[in-house]
Amino acid sequence: MANDTAEARPPDGEGLKPNAIGFVDALVIGLNSTSPAYSLAAVIGPVVALVGIYAPGVMVASFVPMLLIASAFYYLNKVDQDCGTTFSWVTRAMGPWTGWLGGWAIAMTGVLVVGSLADVAVSFALLAFGLDSWVDNDAVRQTLTVLLILVMTAVCVIGTEVSAKVQNVLILAQVVCLLAFAVVALYRVYADTGTLDSIDPSITWLDPFGPGGASLTSALLLGVFIYWGWESAVNLTEEVEDSATAPGKAGLWSTVILLVTYVSVGYAVVAYAGTEYLTENADDEEYIFALLAGEVMGGWDWVVLLAVSTSALASTQTTIIPASRTALSMARRHALPRHFAHISHRFRTPDVSTWWVAGIAITWYVVVNEISENALFDSLTALSLLISFYYALTGLACALYYRRHLTESPHHFLLIGLGPLVGAGLLAWLLVESVSDMSDPANSYSGVSWFGLGPPLVIGIGIALMGVVIMLVLRFVTPAFWSERPSVADPALVHDTHGKES
Protein backbone atom coordinates (compact mmCIF):
# COMPACT_ATOMS: atom_id res chain seq x y z
CA MET A 1 0.00 0.00 0.00
CA ALA A 2 2.91 2.34 0.66
CA ASN A 3 3.51 2.87 -3.05
CA ASP A 4 -0.08 2.86 -4.26
CA THR A 5 -0.32 6.62 -4.39
CA ALA A 6 2.98 7.06 -6.17
CA GLU A 7 1.97 4.48 -8.78
CA ALA A 8 -1.31 6.36 -9.33
CA ARG A 9 0.50 9.55 -10.25
CA PRO A 10 1.65 10.25 -13.80
CA PRO A 11 5.36 10.22 -14.67
CA ASP A 12 7.54 13.28 -14.06
CA GLY A 13 6.77 16.00 -16.55
CA GLU A 14 3.13 15.03 -16.78
CA GLY A 15 1.95 15.59 -13.20
CA LEU A 16 1.60 18.67 -11.02
CA LYS A 17 4.60 20.99 -11.07
CA PRO A 18 6.96 20.03 -8.21
CA ASN A 19 8.71 22.69 -6.09
CA ALA A 20 6.48 25.39 -7.58
CA ILE A 21 6.16 27.27 -4.28
CA GLY A 22 7.95 27.40 -0.93
CA PHE A 23 6.95 27.16 2.73
CA VAL A 24 5.98 30.85 3.09
CA ASP A 25 3.75 30.67 0.01
CA ALA A 26 2.03 27.55 1.38
CA LEU A 27 1.59 29.27 4.75
CA VAL A 28 -0.02 32.31 3.12
CA ILE A 29 -2.38 30.14 1.09
CA GLY A 30 -3.35 28.26 4.26
CA LEU A 31 -4.08 31.54 6.04
CA ASN A 32 -6.03 33.04 3.18
CA SER A 33 -8.15 29.91 2.78
CA THR A 34 -9.73 30.61 6.16
CA SER A 35 -10.61 34.15 5.07
CA PRO A 36 -9.68 35.64 8.49
CA ALA A 37 -11.32 39.07 8.19
CA TYR A 38 -14.49 37.70 6.63
CA SER A 39 -14.70 34.75 9.06
CA LEU A 40 -14.22 36.95 12.11
CA ALA A 41 -16.72 39.52 10.86
CA ALA A 42 -19.26 36.76 10.22
CA VAL A 43 -19.13 35.20 13.70
CA ILE A 44 -18.15 37.90 16.18
CA GLY A 45 -21.70 39.23 16.57
CA PRO A 46 -23.40 35.83 17.00
CA VAL A 47 -20.65 34.62 19.37
CA VAL A 48 -20.95 37.71 21.56
CA ALA A 49 -24.73 37.28 21.54
CA LEU A 50 -24.18 33.79 22.96
CA VAL A 51 -21.32 34.27 25.45
CA GLY A 52 -20.86 38.03 25.86
CA ILE A 53 -17.39 39.21 26.83
CA TYR A 54 -16.04 35.65 26.74
CA ALA A 55 -15.95 35.64 22.91
CA PRO A 56 -12.09 35.74 22.81
CA GLY A 57 -12.04 32.72 25.15
CA VAL A 58 -14.31 30.79 22.80
CA MET A 59 -11.86 31.50 19.98
CA VAL A 60 -9.06 30.05 22.11
CA ALA A 61 -11.10 26.93 22.98
CA SER A 62 -12.12 26.46 19.33
CA PHE A 63 -8.46 26.49 18.37
CA VAL A 64 -7.72 23.29 20.34
CA PRO A 65 -9.41 20.72 18.05
CA MET A 66 -8.02 22.55 15.00
CA LEU A 67 -4.45 22.26 16.32
CA LEU A 68 -4.94 18.55 17.09
CA ILE A 69 -6.30 17.84 13.62
CA ALA A 70 -3.48 19.91 12.09
CA SER A 71 -1.10 17.54 13.86
CA ALA A 72 -2.84 14.62 12.12
CA PHE A 73 -2.45 16.37 8.75
CA TYR A 74 1.25 16.93 9.48
CA TYR A 75 2.07 13.32 10.31
CA LEU A 76 -0.07 11.76 7.61
CA ASN A 77 1.48 14.06 5.01
CA LYS A 78 4.95 12.88 6.05
CA VAL A 79 4.17 9.37 4.82
CA ASP A 80 1.86 10.24 1.92
CA GLN A 81 2.40 13.47 -0.03
CA ASP A 82 -0.84 13.22 -1.98
CA CYS A 83 -2.80 16.33 -2.97
CA GLY A 84 -6.00 14.47 -2.06
CA THR A 85 -5.02 14.63 1.66
CA THR A 86 -8.01 13.28 3.63
CA PHE A 87 -9.24 11.17 0.72
CA SER A 88 -5.90 9.45 0.23
CA TRP A 89 -5.08 9.08 3.93
CA VAL A 90 -8.48 7.78 5.03
CA THR A 91 -8.47 5.33 2.12
CA ARG A 92 -5.05 4.13 3.24
CA ALA A 93 -6.05 3.75 6.90
CA MET A 94 -9.75 2.87 6.77
CA GLY A 95 -10.55 1.66 3.27
CA PRO A 96 -11.97 3.04 0.00
CA TRP A 97 -15.59 3.53 1.07
CA THR A 98 -14.78 5.83 3.97
CA GLY A 99 -12.01 7.51 1.99
CA TRP A 100 -14.35 8.30 -0.89
CA LEU A 101 -16.89 9.92 1.43
CA GLY A 102 -14.13 12.03 2.98
CA GLY A 103 -13.06 13.22 -0.47
CA TRP A 104 -16.66 13.96 -1.43
CA ALA A 105 -17.10 16.11 1.70
CA ILE A 106 -14.02 18.19 0.84
CA ALA A 107 -15.12 18.71 -2.76
CA MET A 108 -18.61 19.78 -1.74
CA THR A 109 -17.41 22.33 0.83
CA GLY A 110 -15.80 24.22 -2.03
CA VAL A 111 -18.99 24.08 -4.08
CA LEU A 112 -21.09 25.43 -1.19
CA VAL A 113 -18.89 28.31 -0.14
CA VAL A 114 -17.09 29.72 -3.20
CA GLY A 115 -20.10 31.70 -4.45
CA SER A 116 -20.78 33.24 -1.06
CA LEU A 117 -17.14 34.27 -0.62
CA ALA A 118 -17.04 35.91 -4.03
CA ASP A 119 -20.33 37.69 -3.26
CA VAL A 120 -18.85 39.13 -0.06
CA ALA A 121 -15.65 40.15 -1.87
CA VAL A 122 -17.67 42.04 -4.48
CA SER A 123 -20.08 43.61 -1.97
CA PHE A 124 -17.39 44.96 0.35
CA ALA A 125 -15.27 46.23 -2.54
CA LEU A 126 -18.29 48.15 -3.83
CA LEU A 127 -18.97 49.52 -0.34
CA ALA A 128 -15.32 50.57 0.00
CA PHE A 129 -15.63 52.59 -3.22
CA GLY A 130 -18.95 54.12 -2.22
CA LEU A 131 -21.04 52.14 -4.71
CA ASP A 132 -23.69 51.12 -2.19
CA SER A 133 -26.49 51.13 -4.78
CA TRP A 134 -24.66 48.45 -6.78
CA VAL A 135 -24.65 46.19 -3.73
CA ASP A 136 -28.43 46.49 -3.49
CA ASN A 137 -28.84 45.62 -7.17
CA ASP A 138 -28.98 41.81 -7.24
CA ALA A 139 -28.39 41.50 -10.98
CA VAL A 140 -25.25 43.68 -10.91
CA ARG A 141 -23.84 42.10 -7.75
CA GLN A 142 -24.43 38.53 -8.88
CA THR A 143 -23.00 39.18 -12.35
CA LEU A 144 -19.84 40.65 -10.84
CA THR A 145 -19.66 37.67 -8.44
CA VAL A 146 -19.77 35.14 -11.28
CA LEU A 147 -17.13 37.10 -13.21
CA LEU A 148 -14.92 37.17 -10.12
CA ILE A 149 -15.18 33.39 -9.68
CA LEU A 150 -14.17 32.90 -13.32
CA VAL A 151 -11.18 35.23 -12.94
CA MET A 152 -9.94 33.58 -9.74
CA THR A 153 -10.42 30.14 -11.29
CA ALA A 154 -8.31 31.22 -14.26
CA VAL A 155 -5.58 32.34 -11.85
CA CYS A 156 -5.66 28.88 -10.23
CA VAL A 157 -5.32 27.21 -13.63
CA ILE A 158 -2.57 29.49 -14.94
CA GLY A 159 -0.23 28.30 -12.22
CA THR A 160 0.45 27.73 -8.55
CA GLU A 161 3.26 30.31 -8.59
CA VAL A 162 0.90 33.00 -9.89
CA SER A 163 -1.70 31.97 -7.31
CA ALA A 164 0.87 32.27 -4.54
CA LYS A 165 1.97 35.76 -5.67
CA VAL A 166 -1.63 36.96 -5.72
CA GLN A 167 -2.19 35.46 -2.27
CA ASN A 168 0.93 37.17 -0.85
CA VAL A 169 -0.43 40.57 -1.90
CA LEU A 170 -3.90 39.84 -0.55
CA ILE A 171 -2.75 38.57 2.85
CA LEU A 172 -0.50 41.61 3.30
CA ALA A 173 -3.38 43.99 2.53
CA GLN A 174 -5.72 42.05 4.79
CA VAL A 175 -3.39 41.83 7.80
CA VAL A 176 -2.37 45.50 7.58
CA CYS A 177 -6.02 46.59 7.45
CA LEU A 178 -7.04 44.33 10.34
CA LEU A 179 -4.16 45.46 12.54
CA ALA A 180 -4.90 49.11 11.78
CA PHE A 181 -8.52 48.55 12.80
CA ALA A 182 -7.54 46.74 16.03
CA VAL A 183 -4.94 49.34 17.03
CA VAL A 184 -7.26 52.29 16.42
CA ALA A 185 -10.15 50.60 18.24
CA LEU A 186 -8.08 49.78 21.33
CA TYR A 187 -6.46 53.23 21.34
CA ARG A 188 -9.89 54.89 21.34
CA VAL A 189 -11.06 52.59 24.15
CA TYR A 190 -8.16 53.57 26.40
CA ALA A 191 -8.34 57.23 25.31
CA ASP A 192 -12.07 57.18 26.07
CA THR A 193 -12.89 58.66 22.65
CA GLY A 194 -15.10 55.82 21.42
CA THR A 195 -18.56 56.42 20.02
CA LEU A 196 -20.13 53.28 21.53
CA ASP A 197 -20.38 51.71 24.99
CA SER A 198 -16.74 50.65 25.30
CA ILE A 199 -15.48 48.12 27.87
CA ASP A 200 -11.96 47.96 29.28
CA PRO A 201 -10.35 44.68 28.14
CA SER A 202 -9.66 42.02 30.78
CA ILE A 203 -7.65 38.81 30.89
CA THR A 204 -10.77 37.07 32.21
CA TRP A 205 -12.26 37.32 28.72
CA LEU A 206 -10.02 34.39 27.77
CA ASP A 207 -12.02 32.02 29.98
CA PRO A 208 -14.16 30.05 27.50
CA PHE A 209 -16.18 28.43 30.29
CA GLY A 210 -17.33 31.74 31.76
CA PRO A 211 -20.91 31.55 30.47
CA GLY A 212 -21.24 27.74 30.42
CA GLY A 213 -24.41 25.93 29.35
CA ALA A 214 -25.88 25.43 25.90
CA SER A 215 -24.76 28.88 24.76
CA LEU A 216 -21.13 27.77 25.08
CA THR A 217 -21.74 24.75 22.84
CA SER A 218 -23.36 26.90 20.16
CA ALA A 219 -20.53 29.43 20.35
CA LEU A 220 -17.91 26.69 20.01
CA LEU A 221 -19.66 25.47 16.87
CA LEU A 222 -19.25 28.94 15.37
CA GLY A 223 -15.72 29.29 16.70
CA VAL A 224 -14.41 26.04 15.26
CA PHE A 225 -15.41 26.87 11.73
CA ILE A 226 -13.65 30.23 11.55
CA TYR A 227 -10.45 28.15 11.49
CA TRP A 228 -11.60 25.96 8.59
CA GLY A 229 -9.51 26.13 5.43
CA TRP A 230 -5.91 26.07 6.71
CA GLU A 231 -5.40 22.60 5.17
CA SER A 232 -5.29 24.12 1.68
CA ALA A 233 -1.55 24.40 2.31
CA VAL A 234 -1.39 20.61 2.56
CA ASN A 235 -3.48 20.09 -0.59
CA LEU A 236 -0.55 21.71 -2.43
CA THR A 237 1.89 19.14 -1.03
CA GLU A 238 2.93 17.83 -4.46
CA GLU A 239 3.78 21.37 -5.57
CA VAL A 240 5.62 22.61 -2.44
CA GLU A 241 9.36 22.42 -1.81
CA ASP A 242 10.25 19.85 0.87
CA SER A 243 6.84 18.27 0.39
CA ALA A 244 7.20 15.75 3.24
CA THR A 245 7.32 18.41 5.98
CA ALA A 246 6.77 21.97 4.68
CA PRO A 247 3.02 21.68 3.86
CA GLY A 248 2.24 20.11 7.24
CA LYS A 249 4.23 22.77 9.06
CA ALA A 250 2.42 25.46 7.05
CA GLY A 251 -0.90 24.02 8.18
CA LEU A 252 0.18 23.96 11.84
CA TRP A 253 1.54 27.50 11.76
CA SER A 254 -1.58 28.74 9.99
CA THR A 255 -3.75 27.69 12.94
CA VAL A 256 -1.42 29.41 15.42
CA ILE A 257 -1.31 32.68 13.45
CA LEU A 258 -5.08 32.58 13.09
CA LEU A 259 -5.44 32.17 16.85
CA VAL A 260 -3.39 35.32 17.49
CA THR A 261 -5.29 37.26 14.81
CA TYR A 262 -8.73 36.22 15.98
CA VAL A 263 -8.09 36.84 19.67
CA SER A 264 -6.45 40.24 19.03
CA VAL A 265 -9.18 41.56 16.75
CA GLY A 266 -11.85 39.91 18.90
CA TYR A 267 -10.59 41.83 21.92
CA ALA A 268 -10.59 45.09 19.95
CA VAL A 269 -14.15 44.61 18.63
CA VAL A 270 -15.67 43.60 21.97
CA ALA A 271 -13.84 46.33 23.87
CA TYR A 272 -14.82 49.10 21.46
CA ALA A 273 -18.40 48.15 20.60
CA GLY A 274 -19.50 46.51 23.85
CA THR A 275 -21.65 43.42 24.11
CA GLU A 276 -25.02 45.14 23.76
CA TYR A 277 -24.24 46.72 20.38
CA LEU A 278 -22.77 43.49 18.97
CA THR A 279 -25.73 41.45 20.22
CA GLU A 280 -28.25 43.87 18.72
CA ASN A 281 -26.49 43.65 15.34
CA ALA A 282 -25.69 39.92 15.42
CA ASP A 283 -28.12 39.24 12.57
CA ASP A 284 -26.06 41.42 10.24
CA GLU A 285 -23.37 38.71 10.26
CA GLU A 286 -20.32 39.75 8.19
CA TYR A 287 -21.76 43.23 7.70
CA ILE A 288 -21.05 44.02 11.36
CA PHE A 289 -17.62 45.21 10.19
CA ALA A 290 -19.29 47.50 7.69
CA LEU A 291 -21.23 49.04 10.59
CA LEU A 292 -18.20 49.26 12.87
CA ALA A 293 -15.87 50.63 10.20
CA GLY A 294 -17.41 54.10 10.27
CA GLU A 295 -17.64 54.11 14.07
CA VAL A 296 -13.97 53.23 14.61
CA MET A 297 -12.16 54.62 11.56
CA GLY A 298 -14.35 57.57 10.60
CA GLY A 299 -13.45 58.62 7.05
CA TRP A 300 -10.97 55.76 6.88
CA ASP A 301 -13.72 53.14 7.08
CA TRP A 302 -12.72 51.89 3.63
CA VAL A 303 -9.68 50.30 5.28
CA VAL A 304 -11.86 47.81 7.15
CA LEU A 305 -14.15 47.25 4.18
CA LEU A 306 -11.09 46.54 2.05
CA ALA A 307 -9.82 44.03 4.64
CA VAL A 308 -13.02 41.99 4.44
CA SER A 309 -13.11 42.26 0.64
CA THR A 310 -9.52 41.08 0.18
CA SER A 311 -10.12 38.33 2.74
CA ALA A 312 -13.10 36.94 0.84
CA LEU A 313 -11.35 37.49 -2.51
CA ALA A 314 -8.32 35.49 -1.39
CA SER A 315 -10.46 32.72 0.01
CA THR A 316 -12.51 32.55 -3.21
CA GLN A 317 -9.34 31.47 -4.96
CA THR A 318 -7.82 29.25 -2.29
CA THR A 319 -11.06 27.39 -1.53
CA ILE A 320 -11.02 26.10 -5.10
CA ILE A 321 -7.62 24.47 -4.46
CA PRO A 322 -8.56 21.67 -2.02
CA ALA A 323 -11.71 20.76 -3.98
CA SER A 324 -9.88 20.58 -7.33
CA ARG A 325 -6.82 18.74 -5.94
CA THR A 326 -9.05 16.25 -4.14
CA ALA A 327 -10.97 15.56 -7.36
CA LEU A 328 -7.65 15.10 -9.17
CA SER A 329 -6.42 12.62 -6.56
CA MET A 330 -9.69 10.68 -6.64
CA ALA A 331 -9.62 10.46 -10.44
CA ARG A 332 -6.02 9.20 -10.44
CA ARG A 333 -7.12 6.35 -8.18
CA HIS A 334 -10.17 5.63 -10.42
CA ALA A 335 -12.54 6.83 -7.68
CA LEU A 336 -13.90 9.47 -10.10
CA PRO A 337 -14.08 9.54 -13.92
CA ARG A 338 -10.60 9.72 -15.41
CA HIS A 339 -11.03 13.12 -17.13
CA PHE A 340 -10.93 14.82 -13.71
CA ALA A 341 -7.27 13.76 -13.52
CA HIS A 342 -6.29 15.79 -16.60
CA ILE A 343 -3.37 18.15 -16.00
CA SER A 344 -2.63 21.11 -18.24
CA HIS A 345 0.57 20.44 -20.22
CA ARG A 346 1.32 24.16 -20.27
CA PHE A 347 0.57 25.17 -16.68
CA ARG A 348 0.96 21.80 -14.89
CA THR A 349 -2.23 22.36 -12.89
CA PRO A 350 -5.45 20.28 -12.71
CA ASP A 351 -7.36 22.38 -15.23
CA VAL A 352 -10.38 20.12 -15.78
CA SER A 353 -11.18 19.52 -12.11
CA THR A 354 -10.58 23.21 -11.30
CA TRP A 355 -13.05 24.42 -13.95
CA TRP A 356 -15.56 21.77 -12.91
CA VAL A 357 -15.44 22.95 -9.29
CA ALA A 358 -15.93 26.55 -10.43
CA GLY A 359 -18.78 25.63 -12.78
CA ILE A 360 -20.69 23.68 -10.15
CA ALA A 361 -20.06 26.41 -7.55
CA ILE A 362 -21.41 29.09 -9.90
CA THR A 363 -24.49 26.99 -10.67
CA TRP A 364 -25.13 26.44 -6.96
CA TYR A 365 -24.71 30.13 -6.19
CA VAL A 366 -27.06 31.28 -8.95
CA VAL A 367 -29.74 28.65 -8.33
CA VAL A 368 -29.78 29.07 -4.55
CA ASN A 369 -29.92 32.86 -4.89
CA GLU A 370 -32.96 32.44 -7.11
CA ILE A 371 -34.62 30.51 -4.29
CA SER A 372 -33.79 33.19 -1.71
CA GLU A 373 -30.84 34.89 -0.04
CA ASN A 374 -31.75 33.06 3.14
CA ALA A 375 -31.32 29.73 1.34
CA LEU A 376 -27.76 30.76 0.47
CA PHE A 377 -26.95 31.43 4.13
CA ASP A 378 -28.58 28.12 5.11
CA SER A 379 -26.38 26.28 2.62
CA LEU A 380 -23.32 27.83 4.27
CA THR A 381 -24.53 26.66 7.68
CA ALA A 382 -24.62 23.11 6.27
CA LEU A 383 -20.84 23.41 5.84
CA SER A 384 -20.39 22.63 9.54
CA LEU A 385 -21.57 19.06 8.96
CA LEU A 386 -19.16 18.39 6.10
CA ILE A 387 -16.20 20.07 7.82
CA SER A 388 -16.70 18.21 11.10
CA PHE A 389 -17.02 14.95 9.20
CA TYR A 390 -13.81 15.06 7.17
CA TYR A 391 -11.69 16.65 9.90
CA ALA A 392 -12.81 13.97 12.37
CA LEU A 393 -12.09 11.25 9.79
CA THR A 394 -8.56 12.58 9.33
CA GLY A 395 -7.83 12.54 13.08
CA LEU A 396 -9.14 8.99 13.38
CA ALA A 397 -7.20 7.87 10.29
CA CYS A 398 -3.94 9.16 11.77
CA ALA A 399 -4.33 7.14 14.97
CA LEU A 400 -5.42 4.02 13.06
CA TYR A 401 -2.64 4.19 10.50
CA TYR A 402 0.06 4.57 13.17
CA ARG A 403 -1.63 2.30 15.72
CA ARG A 404 1.21 -0.23 15.92
CA HIS A 405 3.73 2.48 16.73
CA LEU A 406 1.92 4.67 19.25
CA THR A 407 3.56 3.02 22.26
CA GLU A 408 7.10 3.39 20.92
CA SER A 409 7.55 6.82 22.52
CA PRO A 410 5.59 9.52 24.38
CA HIS A 411 5.95 11.65 21.24
CA HIS A 412 4.15 9.09 19.09
CA PHE A 413 1.45 8.46 21.68
CA LEU A 414 0.63 12.12 22.36
CA LEU A 415 1.07 13.83 18.98
CA ILE A 416 0.23 11.03 16.54
CA GLY A 417 -2.29 9.02 18.56
CA LEU A 418 -4.00 10.70 21.49
CA GLY A 419 -4.01 14.27 20.11
CA PRO A 420 -5.65 13.47 16.75
CA LEU A 421 -8.11 11.12 18.50
CA VAL A 422 -9.15 13.82 20.97
CA GLY A 423 -9.50 16.29 18.10
CA ALA A 424 -11.64 13.80 16.17
CA GLY A 425 -13.76 13.16 19.27
CA LEU A 426 -14.37 16.87 19.85
CA LEU A 427 -15.39 17.38 16.23
CA ALA A 428 -17.63 14.31 16.30
CA TRP A 429 -19.34 15.78 19.36
CA LEU A 430 -19.75 19.10 17.55
CA LEU A 431 -21.14 17.22 14.53
CA VAL A 432 -23.80 15.59 16.70
CA GLU A 433 -24.59 18.94 18.33
CA SER A 434 -24.87 20.53 14.88
CA VAL A 435 -27.34 17.90 13.70
CA SER A 436 -29.41 18.36 16.85
CA ASP A 437 -29.39 22.14 16.48
CA MET A 438 -30.18 22.09 12.76
CA SER A 439 -33.08 19.70 13.18
CA ASP A 440 -35.10 22.58 14.61
CA PRO A 441 -36.25 24.85 11.76
CA ALA A 442 -36.37 27.79 14.18
CA ASN A 443 -32.57 27.70 14.41
CA SER A 444 -32.02 28.19 10.68
CA TYR A 445 -31.25 31.56 9.13
CA SER A 446 -34.51 31.54 7.20
CA GLY A 447 -36.57 30.13 10.07
CA VAL A 448 -38.59 27.97 7.66
CA SER A 449 -39.14 24.22 7.67
CA TRP A 450 -38.09 21.79 4.96
CA PHE A 451 -39.62 18.34 5.51
CA GLY A 452 -40.02 19.20 9.20
CA LEU A 453 -36.30 19.97 9.58
CA GLY A 454 -34.09 23.03 9.34
CA PRO A 455 -32.94 23.78 5.75
CA PRO A 456 -29.19 23.44 6.61
CA LEU A 457 -29.72 19.87 7.86
CA VAL A 458 -31.79 18.98 4.78
CA ILE A 459 -29.02 20.37 2.55
CA GLY A 460 -26.39 18.42 4.49
CA ILE A 461 -28.37 15.18 4.32
CA GLY A 462 -29.08 15.75 0.62
CA ILE A 463 -25.37 16.19 -0.17
CA ALA A 464 -24.50 13.07 1.86
CA LEU A 465 -27.14 10.96 0.09
CA MET A 466 -26.04 12.25 -3.30
CA GLY A 467 -22.48 11.23 -2.45
CA VAL A 468 -23.57 7.73 -1.44
CA VAL A 469 -25.54 7.27 -4.67
CA ILE A 470 -22.64 8.45 -6.85
CA MET A 471 -20.25 6.24 -4.88
CA LEU A 472 -22.41 3.15 -5.42
CA VAL A 473 -22.67 3.86 -9.15
CA LEU A 474 -18.90 4.31 -9.47
CA ARG A 475 -18.37 1.07 -7.53
CA PHE A 476 -19.76 -0.82 -10.54
CA VAL A 477 -18.41 1.47 -13.26
CA THR A 478 -14.78 1.58 -12.00
CA PRO A 479 -14.32 -1.37 -9.61
CA ALA A 480 -10.50 -1.17 -9.36
CA PHE A 481 -10.38 1.45 -6.60
CA TRP A 482 -12.87 -0.38 -4.40
CA SER A 483 -10.63 -3.41 -4.01
CA GLU A 484 -8.02 -1.48 -2.00
CA ARG A 485 -7.50 -2.64 1.57
CA PRO A 486 -6.57 -0.62 4.68
CA SER A 487 -2.93 -0.74 5.82
CA VAL A 488 -0.75 0.38 8.70
CA ALA A 489 2.41 2.47 8.83
CA ASP A 490 5.58 0.72 7.71
CA PRO A 491 8.13 0.52 10.59
CA ALA A 492 10.96 1.82 8.40
CA LEU A 493 8.90 4.82 7.33
CA VAL A 494 7.95 5.64 10.91
CA HIS A 495 11.54 5.58 12.13
CA ASP A 496 12.82 7.50 9.09
CA THR A 497 10.29 10.29 9.45
CA HIS A 498 10.04 10.55 13.21
CA GLY A 499 13.28 9.26 14.63
CA LYS A 500 14.93 12.64 15.10
CA GLU A 501 11.86 14.11 16.74
CA SER A 502 11.32 11.22 19.12
Short mmCIF file of C-alpha atoms in Angstrom, two decimals, residues 22 44 244:
data_model
loop_
_atom_site.label_atom_id
_atom_site.label_comp_id
_atom_site.label_asym_id
_atom_site.label_seq_id
_atom_site.Cartn_x
_atom_site.Cartn_y
_atom_site.Cartn_z
CA GLY A 22 7.95 27.40 -0.93
CA ILE A 44 -18.15 37.90 16.18
CA ALA A 244 7.20 15.75 3.24
#
